[in-house]
Amino acid sequence: MATPAATPETTGAETTGVETTGVETIRTWLTERVAYFLDVRPQDIAADDLLVEIGLDSVYALTLCGDVEDEFGILVEATLAWDHPTIDALTAHIHSELAAR
Amino acid sequence: MTDPNPVPGGPDVLERALGDAHDPDNPLGYEAVLAADERAEILPAGEAALDAYGFNAEYVPRRLGGRLGRIDRLMRMMRTVSRRDPTLALGHGFTNYISGSAMWTAGSDVQQKRMADILLSGGKTAAGYNELPHGNDFTRTDLTATPSADGSHYRINGRKQIVNNLGRADAVVLLARTGAGPGNRSHSHLWVDLTQAPADRLRRDYRFPTVGLRGCLIGGADFTDLEVPADAPVGPVGSAMETVLRAFQTTRAVLPGMMVGTADTQLRTVTRFALDRALYGRSVADLPHARATLVGAFLDLLAGDCMATVACRALHVLPGQTSVITAVNKYVVPKVLHRSSQTLGTLLGANSYWRDGRYGIFQKFYRDLPAITFAHANAAVCQATTLPQLPRLAATSWGTAEAPPAALFDLSAPLDDIDYQALELTSRGADQLTALLHDHAGGPALPPAAARIAALLRADLDDLGGRCRRLPPSEHSVVAGRSGFALAERYAQLSMAAACIGVWQHNQNGVDPFLRDDAWLTGALARVAARLGHDVGALPDVVEQRLFAELTAREEDRAGFDLDRSRLAPA
């Protein structure tokens, strides 16, 4: 039987769809998400800012992983934001993960 | 079911080796334990007895020649020592396992072998994490390990403080900064052989005196350009945080279950006092308030053991979900036991203040118990680990998750040896434990009184789910306001209740008639409900009498108050 751990949330993937999830869509979503966490405007965040340096601590990073899984319907490591520390890096990683599905 | 590959020794064997705790002539008895505490020493005969038993093998995986397979066994072994003397349990001690857990999770074959050899030959290893300015906030670690230009070695500079056994350990698993950035890839564990370190590069003759665990050799070290080989990093450079998040799930499972042993001795001491002491023409135990206090402490001990046992078993059965379960365990069990200790102290009255005599052990354990709480992974850290996961648990699992496998609760179900790599850093929203509040389809129906309380708790979980889903991200982290931490507190209490329900349901075919009894489940759930603010009233007289009779029978029969009813050494 499937447990919740083995059942990725698919609601986000259904609405965005693999083909239509382009780099810009991912980048925009990530930027808005991080801006929401940090309570700043999306335009205040540069795609090459080191997220940890603009205040995205390890707890937010963890929460972001969950949001990415729910939004895009993929499983990511909890270390996602450690290894892909900017919006650009995260975007590239998520895009390649979606393409590899 | 019998284990096809049994591990020799065990809690009963060790307990018999420790002998009668109340015998004044026993060098391992409470009198000797108290005398060692007065001298701020680890009981020397206790260390010798654990060495003679080969206790360090309990910390070393079976694949490396030790006896470590099941984490619940390690927990019960630690409990056996901790029932006699928590200082001995930690001081001999458990830091061998704290450092070991990181090594067994991430070390190379060669490093693991080296550490196993040290431990199996009776040596000690320290867990070098703490720096006073940063406490449990490991990402702020200042001690640095810098690779030499030719890549032949690392150079260590900085200091560690409040590290058990650092002054006498043969080696240390050291948390060091290997990158300049503030992120989570800037830290590595280093395996450092302390016996080879030149005196001018390493000073470690520090000792931090403490109120509880007074005998523990809590030390520190200054590293000045100490050179260690290039193969010192344990796991990939930059991977320490990841390793910690896996390995410490196992330590967070063991320590609260160990503390149940400390609480056991406190409850035994106060029960004896209440039976012996006459007030107003009858024994203290005949006073209704005193009786209710003792029964309450018994129920909290059982509930604590349910949570701790489930946390240990979950590492084997639900390794994807233990980032949450073990954090909850390390938060809620010490908290409940500490409260119990305070209440029992009130009952003991002036005797809770005496440092020797028949009840003298109480005050020592009263000081030791909170020290174990913050000795490793303190309450705030555990709540901060739980809190950010709550919104997703609520959205994904609460009210809908399937009940967990029976092996999570069935004390007779076999478990595979611990697989550190199977432990996940987050639970990805999965929470099957609290499904016990919702889903009773897999087990027998709860007794009516317990079912009524379970319905209250189920409504609590629903309410909590709504509040967690609305929690803004700024309230998820360690700097969350009180409301965030209050949600984590309620979740922890509900998890403990779920653990009690699971243990009751899945041991109905077990050998112990008491575990099949309604009384303890109803009582334990009522205690949780009261802590959550429900007015559930006093326990029915018949339930309280049943539990009090069990308590006094165990005290007289030298049986532990825990789920195992551990057999204590005979007189």
Tab-separated table of C-alpha atoms in Angstrom, chain B residues 30-31 34-35 37-38 214 350-357 359-361 363-364 367:
chain	number	residue	atom	x	y	z
B	30	TYR	CA	22.755	3.863	45.853
B	31	GLU	CA	24.940	4.659	48.856
B	34	LEU	CA	25.518	9.143	46.314
B	35	ALA	CA	29.028	9.164	47.735
B	37	ASP	CA	28.140	12.288	43.476
B	38	GLU	CA	29.325	14.101	46.615
B	214	ARG	CA	28.042	16.260	38.839
B	350	ALA	CA	11.720	17.649	53.413
B	351	ASN	CA	13.173	14.282	52.464
B	352	SER	CA	13.560	15.521	48.889
B	353	TYR	CA	16.207	17.871	50.246
B	354	TRP	CA	18.371	15.400	52.121
B	355	ARG	CA	21.536	14.301	50.434
B	356	ASP	CA	21.854	10.972	52.187
B	357	GLY	CA	19.775	8.405	53.988
B	359	TYR	CA	15.569	8.542	50.224
B	360	GLY	CA	18.761	10.466	49.387
B	361	ILE	CA	18.933	9.127	45.852
B	363	GLN	CA	17.548	14.580	45.128
B	364	LYS	CA	20.463	13.365	43.024
B	367	ARG	CA	19.216	17.254	39.682
